[in-house]
GROMACS .gro file of C-alpha atoms in nm:
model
  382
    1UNK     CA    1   0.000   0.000   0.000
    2UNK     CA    2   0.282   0.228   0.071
    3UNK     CA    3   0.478   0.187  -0.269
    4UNK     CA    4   0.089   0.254  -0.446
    5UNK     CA    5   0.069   0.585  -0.238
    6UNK     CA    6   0.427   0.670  -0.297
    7UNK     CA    7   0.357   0.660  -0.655
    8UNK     CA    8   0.055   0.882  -0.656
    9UNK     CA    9   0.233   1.096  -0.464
   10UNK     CA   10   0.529   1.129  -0.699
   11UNK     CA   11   0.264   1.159  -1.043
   12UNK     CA   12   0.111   1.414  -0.817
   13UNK     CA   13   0.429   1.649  -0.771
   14UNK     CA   14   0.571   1.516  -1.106
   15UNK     CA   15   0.292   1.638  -1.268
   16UNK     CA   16   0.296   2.016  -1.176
   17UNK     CA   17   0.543   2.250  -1.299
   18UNK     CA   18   0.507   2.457  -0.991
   19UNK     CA   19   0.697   2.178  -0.832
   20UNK     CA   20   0.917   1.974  -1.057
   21UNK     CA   21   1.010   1.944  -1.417
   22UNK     CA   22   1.202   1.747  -1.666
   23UNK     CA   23   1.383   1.480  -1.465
   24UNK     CA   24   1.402   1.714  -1.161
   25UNK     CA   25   1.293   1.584  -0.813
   26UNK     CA   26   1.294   1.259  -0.610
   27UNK     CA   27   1.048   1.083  -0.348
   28UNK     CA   28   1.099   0.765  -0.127
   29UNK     CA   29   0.912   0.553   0.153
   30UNK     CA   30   1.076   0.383   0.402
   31UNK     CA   31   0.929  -0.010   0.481
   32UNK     CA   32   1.113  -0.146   0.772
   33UNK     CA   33   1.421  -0.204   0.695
   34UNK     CA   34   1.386  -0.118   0.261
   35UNK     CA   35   1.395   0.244   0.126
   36UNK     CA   36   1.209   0.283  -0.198
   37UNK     CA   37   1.357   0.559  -0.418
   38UNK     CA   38   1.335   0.710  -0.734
   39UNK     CA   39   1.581   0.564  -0.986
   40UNK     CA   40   1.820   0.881  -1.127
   41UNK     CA   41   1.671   1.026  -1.461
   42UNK     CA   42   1.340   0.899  -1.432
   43UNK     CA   43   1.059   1.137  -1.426
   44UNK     CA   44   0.829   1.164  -1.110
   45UNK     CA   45   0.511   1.249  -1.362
   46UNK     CA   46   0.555   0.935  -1.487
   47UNK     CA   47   0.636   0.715  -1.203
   48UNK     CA   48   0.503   0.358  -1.128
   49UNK     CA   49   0.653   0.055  -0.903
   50UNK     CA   50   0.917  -0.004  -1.142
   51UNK     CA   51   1.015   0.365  -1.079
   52UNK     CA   52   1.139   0.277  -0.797
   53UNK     CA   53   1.470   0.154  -0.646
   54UNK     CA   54   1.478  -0.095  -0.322
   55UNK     CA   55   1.753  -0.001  -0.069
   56UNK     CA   56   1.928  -0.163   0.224
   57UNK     CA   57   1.861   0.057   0.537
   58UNK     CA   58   2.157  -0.065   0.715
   59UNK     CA   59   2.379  -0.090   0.426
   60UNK     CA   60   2.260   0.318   0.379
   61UNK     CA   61   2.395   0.383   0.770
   62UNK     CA   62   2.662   0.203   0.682
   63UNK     CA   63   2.787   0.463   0.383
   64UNK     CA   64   2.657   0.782   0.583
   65UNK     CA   65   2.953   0.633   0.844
   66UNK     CA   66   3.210   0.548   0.668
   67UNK     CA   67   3.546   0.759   0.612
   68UNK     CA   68   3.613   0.839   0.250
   69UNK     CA   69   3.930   1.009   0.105
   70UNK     CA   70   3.958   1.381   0.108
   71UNK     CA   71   3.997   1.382  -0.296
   72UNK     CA   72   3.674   1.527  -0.422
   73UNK     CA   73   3.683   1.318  -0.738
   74UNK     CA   74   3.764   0.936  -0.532
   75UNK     CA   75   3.565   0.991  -0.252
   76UNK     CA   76   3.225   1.057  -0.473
   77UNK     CA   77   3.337   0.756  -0.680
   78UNK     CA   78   3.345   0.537  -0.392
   79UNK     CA   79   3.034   0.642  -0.247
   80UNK     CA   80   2.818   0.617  -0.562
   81UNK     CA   81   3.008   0.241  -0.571
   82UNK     CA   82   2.807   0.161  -0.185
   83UNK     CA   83   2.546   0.330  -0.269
   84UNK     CA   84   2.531   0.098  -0.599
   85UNK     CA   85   2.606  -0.174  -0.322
   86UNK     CA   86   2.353  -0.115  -0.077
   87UNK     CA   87   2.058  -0.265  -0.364
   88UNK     CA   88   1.860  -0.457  -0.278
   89UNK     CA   89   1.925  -0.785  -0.468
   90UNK     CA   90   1.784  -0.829  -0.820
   91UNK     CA   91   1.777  -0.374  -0.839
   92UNK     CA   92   1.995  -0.290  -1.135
   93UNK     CA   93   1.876   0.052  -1.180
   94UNK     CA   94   2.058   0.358  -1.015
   95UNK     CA   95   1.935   0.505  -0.731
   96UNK     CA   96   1.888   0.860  -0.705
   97UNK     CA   97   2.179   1.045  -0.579
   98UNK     CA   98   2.031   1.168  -0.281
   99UNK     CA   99   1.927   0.862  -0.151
  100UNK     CA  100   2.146   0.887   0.160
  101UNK     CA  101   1.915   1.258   0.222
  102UNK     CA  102   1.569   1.032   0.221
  103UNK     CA  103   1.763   0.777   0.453
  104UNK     CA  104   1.781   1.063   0.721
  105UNK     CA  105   1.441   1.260   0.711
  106UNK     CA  106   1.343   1.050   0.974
  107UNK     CA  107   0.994   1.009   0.804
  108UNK     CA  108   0.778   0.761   0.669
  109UNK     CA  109   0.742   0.967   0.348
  110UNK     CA  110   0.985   1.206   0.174
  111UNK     CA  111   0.953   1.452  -0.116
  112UNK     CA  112   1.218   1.636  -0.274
  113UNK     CA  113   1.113   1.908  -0.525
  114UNK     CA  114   1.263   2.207  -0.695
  115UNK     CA  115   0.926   2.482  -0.673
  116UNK     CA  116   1.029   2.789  -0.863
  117UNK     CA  117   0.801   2.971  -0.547
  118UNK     CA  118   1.015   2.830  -0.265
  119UNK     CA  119   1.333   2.849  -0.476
  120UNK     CA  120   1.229   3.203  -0.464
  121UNK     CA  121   1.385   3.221  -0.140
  122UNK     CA  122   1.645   2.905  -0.171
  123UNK     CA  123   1.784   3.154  -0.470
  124UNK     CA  124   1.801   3.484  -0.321
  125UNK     CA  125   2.012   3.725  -0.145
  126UNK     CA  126   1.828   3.706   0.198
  127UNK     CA  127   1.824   3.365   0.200
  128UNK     CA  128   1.805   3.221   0.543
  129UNK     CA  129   1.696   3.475   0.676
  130UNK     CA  130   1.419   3.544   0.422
  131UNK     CA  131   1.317   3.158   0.515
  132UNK     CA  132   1.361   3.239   0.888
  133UNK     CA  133   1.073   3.530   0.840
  134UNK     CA  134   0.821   3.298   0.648
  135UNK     CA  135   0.846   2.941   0.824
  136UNK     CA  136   0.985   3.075   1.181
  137UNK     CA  137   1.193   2.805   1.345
  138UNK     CA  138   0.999   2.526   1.173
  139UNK     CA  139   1.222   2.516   0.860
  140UNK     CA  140   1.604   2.405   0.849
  141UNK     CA  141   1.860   2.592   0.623
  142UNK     CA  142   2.120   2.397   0.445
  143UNK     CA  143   2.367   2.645   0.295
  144UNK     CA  144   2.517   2.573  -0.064
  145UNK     CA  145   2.712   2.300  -0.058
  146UNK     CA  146   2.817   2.032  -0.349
  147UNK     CA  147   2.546   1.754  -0.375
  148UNK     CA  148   2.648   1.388  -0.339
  149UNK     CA  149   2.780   1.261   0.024
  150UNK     CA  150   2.897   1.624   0.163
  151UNK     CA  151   2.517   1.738   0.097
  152UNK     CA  152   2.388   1.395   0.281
  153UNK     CA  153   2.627   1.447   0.573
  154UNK     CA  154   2.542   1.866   0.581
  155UNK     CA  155   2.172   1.775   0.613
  156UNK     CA  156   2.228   1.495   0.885
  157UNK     CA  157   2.420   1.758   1.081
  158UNK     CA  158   2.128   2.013   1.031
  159UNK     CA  159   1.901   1.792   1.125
  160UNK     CA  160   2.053   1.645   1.460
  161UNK     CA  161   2.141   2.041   1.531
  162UNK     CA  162   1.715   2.105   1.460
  163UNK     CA  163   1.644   1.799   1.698
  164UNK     CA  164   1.871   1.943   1.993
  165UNK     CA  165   1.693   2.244   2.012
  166UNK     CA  166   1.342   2.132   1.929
  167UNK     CA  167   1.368   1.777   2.061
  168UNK     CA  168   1.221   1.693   1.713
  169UNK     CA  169   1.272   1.640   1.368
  170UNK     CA  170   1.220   1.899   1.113
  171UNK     CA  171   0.959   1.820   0.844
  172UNK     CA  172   1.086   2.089   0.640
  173UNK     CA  173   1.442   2.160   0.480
  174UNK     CA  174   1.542   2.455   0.246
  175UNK     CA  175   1.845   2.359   0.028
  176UNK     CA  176   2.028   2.720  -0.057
  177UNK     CA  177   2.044   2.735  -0.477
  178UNK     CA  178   1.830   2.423  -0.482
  179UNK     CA  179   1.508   2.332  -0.358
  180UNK     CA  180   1.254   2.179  -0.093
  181UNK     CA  181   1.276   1.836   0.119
  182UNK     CA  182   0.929   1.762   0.320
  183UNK     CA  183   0.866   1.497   0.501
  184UNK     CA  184   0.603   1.353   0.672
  185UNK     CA  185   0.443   0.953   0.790
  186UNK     CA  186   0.123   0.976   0.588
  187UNK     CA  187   0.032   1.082   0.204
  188UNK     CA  188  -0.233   1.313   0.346
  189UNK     CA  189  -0.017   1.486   0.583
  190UNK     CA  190   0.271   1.498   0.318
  191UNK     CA  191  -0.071   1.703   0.100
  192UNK     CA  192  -0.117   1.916   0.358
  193UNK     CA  193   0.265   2.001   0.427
  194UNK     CA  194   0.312   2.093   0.084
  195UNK     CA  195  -0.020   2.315   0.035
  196UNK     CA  196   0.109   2.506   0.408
  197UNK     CA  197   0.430   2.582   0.221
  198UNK     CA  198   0.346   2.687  -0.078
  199UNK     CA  199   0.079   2.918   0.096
  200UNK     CA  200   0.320   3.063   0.375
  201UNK     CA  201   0.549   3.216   0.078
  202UNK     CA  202   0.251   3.326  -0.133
  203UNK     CA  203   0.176   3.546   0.143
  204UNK     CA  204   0.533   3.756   0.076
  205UNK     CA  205   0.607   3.721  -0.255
  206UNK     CA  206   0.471   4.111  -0.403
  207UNK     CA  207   0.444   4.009  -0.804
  208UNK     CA  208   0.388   3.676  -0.959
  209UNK     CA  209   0.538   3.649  -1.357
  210UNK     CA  210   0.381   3.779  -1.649
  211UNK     CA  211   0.388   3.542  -1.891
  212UNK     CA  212   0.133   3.663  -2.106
  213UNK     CA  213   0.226   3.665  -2.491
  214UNK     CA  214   0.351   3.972  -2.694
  215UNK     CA  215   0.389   4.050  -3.051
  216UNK     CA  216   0.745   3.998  -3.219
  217UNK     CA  217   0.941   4.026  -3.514
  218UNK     CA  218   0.891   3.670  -3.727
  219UNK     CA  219   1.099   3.774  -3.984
  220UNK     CA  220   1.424   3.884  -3.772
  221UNK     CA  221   1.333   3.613  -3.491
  222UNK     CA  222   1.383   3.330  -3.831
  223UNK     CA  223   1.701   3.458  -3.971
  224UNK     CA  224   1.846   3.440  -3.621
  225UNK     CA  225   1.732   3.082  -3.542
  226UNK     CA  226   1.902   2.963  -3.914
  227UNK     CA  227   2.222   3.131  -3.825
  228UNK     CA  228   2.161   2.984  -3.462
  229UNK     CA  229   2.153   2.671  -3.643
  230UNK     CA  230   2.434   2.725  -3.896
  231UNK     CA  231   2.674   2.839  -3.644
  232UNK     CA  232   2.567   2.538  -3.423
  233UNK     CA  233   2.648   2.294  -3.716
  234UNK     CA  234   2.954   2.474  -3.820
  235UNK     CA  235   3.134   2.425  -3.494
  236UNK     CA  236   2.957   2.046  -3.415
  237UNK     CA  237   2.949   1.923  -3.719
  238UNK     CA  238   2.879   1.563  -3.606
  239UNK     CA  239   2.554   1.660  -3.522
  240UNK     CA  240   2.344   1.838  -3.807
  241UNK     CA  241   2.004   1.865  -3.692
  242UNK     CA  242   2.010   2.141  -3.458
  243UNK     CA  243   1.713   2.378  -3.465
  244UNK     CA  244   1.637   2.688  -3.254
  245UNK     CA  245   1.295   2.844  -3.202
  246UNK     CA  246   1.270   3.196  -3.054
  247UNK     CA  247   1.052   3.246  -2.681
  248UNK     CA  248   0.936   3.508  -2.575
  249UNK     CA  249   0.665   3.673  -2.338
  250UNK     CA  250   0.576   3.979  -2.126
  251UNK     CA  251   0.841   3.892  -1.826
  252UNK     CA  252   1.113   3.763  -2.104
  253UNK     CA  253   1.061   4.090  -2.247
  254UNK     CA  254   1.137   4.266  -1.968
  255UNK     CA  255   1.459   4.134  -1.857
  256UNK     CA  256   1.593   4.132  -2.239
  257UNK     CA  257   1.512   4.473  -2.238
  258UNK     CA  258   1.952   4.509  -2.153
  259UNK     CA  259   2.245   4.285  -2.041
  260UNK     CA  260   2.197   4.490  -1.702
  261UNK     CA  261   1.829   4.414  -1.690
  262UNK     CA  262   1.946   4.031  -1.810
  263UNK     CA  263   2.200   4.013  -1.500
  264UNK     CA  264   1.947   3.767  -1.296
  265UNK     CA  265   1.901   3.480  -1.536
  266UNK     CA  266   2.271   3.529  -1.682
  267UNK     CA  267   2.429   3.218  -1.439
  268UNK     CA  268   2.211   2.924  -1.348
  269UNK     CA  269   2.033   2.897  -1.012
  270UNK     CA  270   2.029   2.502  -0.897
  271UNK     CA  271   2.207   2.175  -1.033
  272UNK     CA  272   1.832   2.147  -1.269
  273UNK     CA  273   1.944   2.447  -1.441
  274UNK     CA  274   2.272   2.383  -1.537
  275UNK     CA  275   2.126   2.007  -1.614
  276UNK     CA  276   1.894   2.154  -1.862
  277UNK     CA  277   1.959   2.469  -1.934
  278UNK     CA  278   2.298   2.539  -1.929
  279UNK     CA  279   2.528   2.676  -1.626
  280UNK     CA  280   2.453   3.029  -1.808
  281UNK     CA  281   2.272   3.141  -2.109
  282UNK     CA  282   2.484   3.376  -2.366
  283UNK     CA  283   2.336   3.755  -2.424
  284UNK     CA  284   2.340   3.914  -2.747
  285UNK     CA  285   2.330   4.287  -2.859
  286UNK     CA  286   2.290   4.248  -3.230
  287UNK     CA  287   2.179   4.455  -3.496
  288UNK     CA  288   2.089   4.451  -3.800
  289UNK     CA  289   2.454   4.413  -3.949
  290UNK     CA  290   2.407   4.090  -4.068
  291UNK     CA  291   2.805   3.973  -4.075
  292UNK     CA  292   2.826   4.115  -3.721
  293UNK     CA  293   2.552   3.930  -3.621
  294UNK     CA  294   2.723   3.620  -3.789
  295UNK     CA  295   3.065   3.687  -3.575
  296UNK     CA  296   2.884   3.717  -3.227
  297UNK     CA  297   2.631   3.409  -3.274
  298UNK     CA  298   2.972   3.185  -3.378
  299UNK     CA  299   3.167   3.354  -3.095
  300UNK     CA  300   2.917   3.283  -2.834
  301UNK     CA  301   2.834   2.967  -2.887
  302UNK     CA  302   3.205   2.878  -2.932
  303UNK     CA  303   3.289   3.003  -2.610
  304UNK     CA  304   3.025   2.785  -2.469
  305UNK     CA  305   3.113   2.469  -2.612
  306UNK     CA  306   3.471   2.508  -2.492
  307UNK     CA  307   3.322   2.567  -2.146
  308UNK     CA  308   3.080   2.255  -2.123
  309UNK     CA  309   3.129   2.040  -2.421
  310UNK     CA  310   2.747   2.124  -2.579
  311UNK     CA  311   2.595   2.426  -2.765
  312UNK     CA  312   2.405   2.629  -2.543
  313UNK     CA  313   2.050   2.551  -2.487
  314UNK     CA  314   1.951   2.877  -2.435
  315UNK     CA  315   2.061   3.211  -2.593
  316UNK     CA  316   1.931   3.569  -2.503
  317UNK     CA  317   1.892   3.844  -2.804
  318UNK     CA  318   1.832   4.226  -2.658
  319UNK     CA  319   1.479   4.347  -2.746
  320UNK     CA  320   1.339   4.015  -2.878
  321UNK     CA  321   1.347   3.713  -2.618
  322UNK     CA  322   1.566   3.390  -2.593
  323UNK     CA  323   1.612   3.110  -2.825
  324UNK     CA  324   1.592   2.742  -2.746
  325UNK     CA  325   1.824   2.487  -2.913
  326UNK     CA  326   1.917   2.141  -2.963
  327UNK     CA  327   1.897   1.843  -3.130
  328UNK     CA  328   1.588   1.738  -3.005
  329UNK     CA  329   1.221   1.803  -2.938
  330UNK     CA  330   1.289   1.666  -2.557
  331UNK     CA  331   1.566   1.799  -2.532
  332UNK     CA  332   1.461   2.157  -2.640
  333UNK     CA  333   1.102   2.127  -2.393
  334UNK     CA  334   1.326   2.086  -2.100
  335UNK     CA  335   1.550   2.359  -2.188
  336UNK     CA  336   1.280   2.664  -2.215
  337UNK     CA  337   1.100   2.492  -1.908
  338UNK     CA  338   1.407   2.485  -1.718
  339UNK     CA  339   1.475   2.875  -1.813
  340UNK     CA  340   1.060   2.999  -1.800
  341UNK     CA  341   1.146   2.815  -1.408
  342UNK     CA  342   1.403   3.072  -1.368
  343UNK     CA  343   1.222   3.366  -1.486
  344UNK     CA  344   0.982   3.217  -1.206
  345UNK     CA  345   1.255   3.224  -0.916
  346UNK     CA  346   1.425   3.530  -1.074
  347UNK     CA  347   1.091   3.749  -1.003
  348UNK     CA  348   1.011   3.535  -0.667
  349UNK     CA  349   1.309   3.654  -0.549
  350UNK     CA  350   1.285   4.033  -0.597
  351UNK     CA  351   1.043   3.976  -0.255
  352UNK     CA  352   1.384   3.876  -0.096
  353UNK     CA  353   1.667   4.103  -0.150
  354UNK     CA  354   1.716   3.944  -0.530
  355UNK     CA  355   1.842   3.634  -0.712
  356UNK     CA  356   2.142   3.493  -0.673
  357UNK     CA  357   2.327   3.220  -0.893
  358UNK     CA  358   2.491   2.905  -0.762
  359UNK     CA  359   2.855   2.999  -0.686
  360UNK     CA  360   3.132   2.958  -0.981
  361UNK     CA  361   3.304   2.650  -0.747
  362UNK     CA  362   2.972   2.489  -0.690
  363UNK     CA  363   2.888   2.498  -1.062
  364UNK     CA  364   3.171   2.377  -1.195
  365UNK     CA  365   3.142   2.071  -0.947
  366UNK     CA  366   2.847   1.956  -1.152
  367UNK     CA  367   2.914   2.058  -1.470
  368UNK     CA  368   3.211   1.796  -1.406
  369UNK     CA  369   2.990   1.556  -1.206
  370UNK     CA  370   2.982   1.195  -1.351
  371UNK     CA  371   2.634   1.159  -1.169
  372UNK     CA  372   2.490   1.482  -1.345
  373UNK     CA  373   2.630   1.356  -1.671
  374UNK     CA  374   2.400   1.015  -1.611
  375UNK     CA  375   2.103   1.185  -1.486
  376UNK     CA  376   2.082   1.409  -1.802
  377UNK     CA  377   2.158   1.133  -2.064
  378UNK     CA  378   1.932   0.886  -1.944
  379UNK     CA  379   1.622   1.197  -1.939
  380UNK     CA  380   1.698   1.292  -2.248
  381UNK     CA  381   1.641   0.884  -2.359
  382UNK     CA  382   2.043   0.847  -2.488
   0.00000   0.00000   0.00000
């Protein structure tokens, strides 16, 4: 009965974009001594029992324990090798990477989500403090920190700290730059949590995005996308079918309006982004100097690839909008819902103090993360 609730809990969440998207997002329920979690790169809309990865309890306490080298690099290999280990036997499907952070919300149920509303806060310039005013000393603050083990361990600290003061466990936990954990022991109250959230930072946010549609230049938003597409087959010329399409609305067209005005969606917010998205999204002044225009498109998305190995999913034009890439219709849906999610945060967090990116050390991590690599290749269906 548990596993059937966990699952229309997860198509629940899954299915609103106000709480996950793409491949974004995990959920679990603990059974004695199993943990049932979602298997990395699957999608929470579309979860069933086979979504789902069964986990040794013990052999989970056993990896939280155990001392790992200091390398960065070796000590993430060898825990994603226990976690691998700690399957139950028969699993061969990956288990989410934060596994080990279900294994210590010391709740029946657990949902992790990335809503653009709370990452309002998560992604902002007040931060804690910002959380601090909205949940009072309900909520647990996890600043940014590289995800894998170090994140597991950070949120066990946080909430043993939480538990010392409160001689109780915290049902909710703010991860800075990345999103929500809730837990709870029953589907209903797990419901309610989530509806108390999202209502306590309603109440402060002052604006909600305008994404109503505006008119636009066809003609100059179609030359762009074929030289988009040119330049993109010109410098990756192993893979030809590239298109671009040009989005735009109200809010895009506000923060277009100027590289200044562009400044908050410029670097990505959370590990999704940069997933998705790309760990920052190129802005262009052009004009209508056709061979300039050429120059900049090539230069920009050259500097790009040599940065992360891909064309850039997203690219920003001054006075017109952004346009979406890539080689694929799934591929190009999770890129402008990934960045329309950061318009989202971006204007949630002008409530608190103003957005603010993941740091340059923390995004390079994942860009270089083996785990990230996985996560996005098996979403995309490579």
């Amino acid at each position: 009965m548990s596993l059937e609730q966990l699952v229309d809990l997860s198509r629940f969440y899954g299915a609103n974009p106000q709480w996950v998207l793409a491949g974004g997002g995990n959920t679990s329920v603990k059974q004695n001594d199993t943990l049932y979690v979602k298997a990395s790169g699957t999608t929470l809309a579309d979860a069933s029992e086979e979504t789902f990865v069964r986990m040794d309890r013990t052999r989970l306490a056993g990896v939280l324990h155990k001392e790992y080298p200091r390398d960065a690099d070796e000590r993430e290999r060898q825990a994603l090798q226990d976690l691998m280990d700690a399957r139950r036997p028969g699993e061969e499907r990956r288990p989410s990477v934060e596994t080990l952070m279900h294994e210590l919300m010391p709740f029946r149920f657990v949902v992790h989500t990335h809503p653009p509303l709370v990452n309002g806060i998560t992604c902002s310039r007040e931060g804690q403090s910002a959380a601090q005013r909205v949940f009072g000393d309900t909520v647990v603050w996890v600043p940014n920190i590289n995800p894998g083990l170090i994140l597991a361990r950070a949120v066990g600290d946080a909430i043993e700290a939480f538990r010392r003061q409160h001689n109780d466990a915290p049902r909710i936990i703010l991860l800075q730059n990345h999103g929500l954990v809730a837990g709870a022991d029953t589907a209903e109250e797990v419901r309610s949590l989530h509806k108390t959230i999202f209502g306590q930072v309603k109440g402060h946010v002052a604006r909600m995005p305008d994404f109503d549609s505006i008119p636009y230049d066809g003609q100059r938003s179609e030359l762009l996308a074929y030289q988009l597409v040119k330049r993109a087959q010109e410098l990756d010329s192993g893979t030809p079918e590239y298109r671009s399409v040009l989005l735009t609305n109200r809010e895009i067209a506000r923060f277009v309006r100027s590289e200044n005005a562009f400044a908050p969606l410029a670097r990505a917010f959370s590990p999704d982004h940069i997933v998705y998205a790309g760990h920052r999204t190129p802005f262009l002044k052009l004009t209508d100097d056709i061979i300039a225009a050429k120059q900049a498109i090539g230069a920009a998305l050259g500097a790009f690839l040599a940065e992360s190995g891909r064309i850039p999913p997203v690219v920003a034009v001054q006075e017109l909008g952004v346009f979406i890439n890539g080689r694929t219709q799934r591929k190009m849906d999770a890129a402008a819902a990934l960045f329309l999610d950061a318009v989202q945060v971006a204007v949630h967090a002008e409530s608190f103090g103003g957005a603010v990116p993941l740091p340059p050390e923390q995004t390079e991590f994942i860009m270089g993360w083996e785990v990230e690599r996985f996560r996005s290749q098996v979403s995309a269906g490579e």
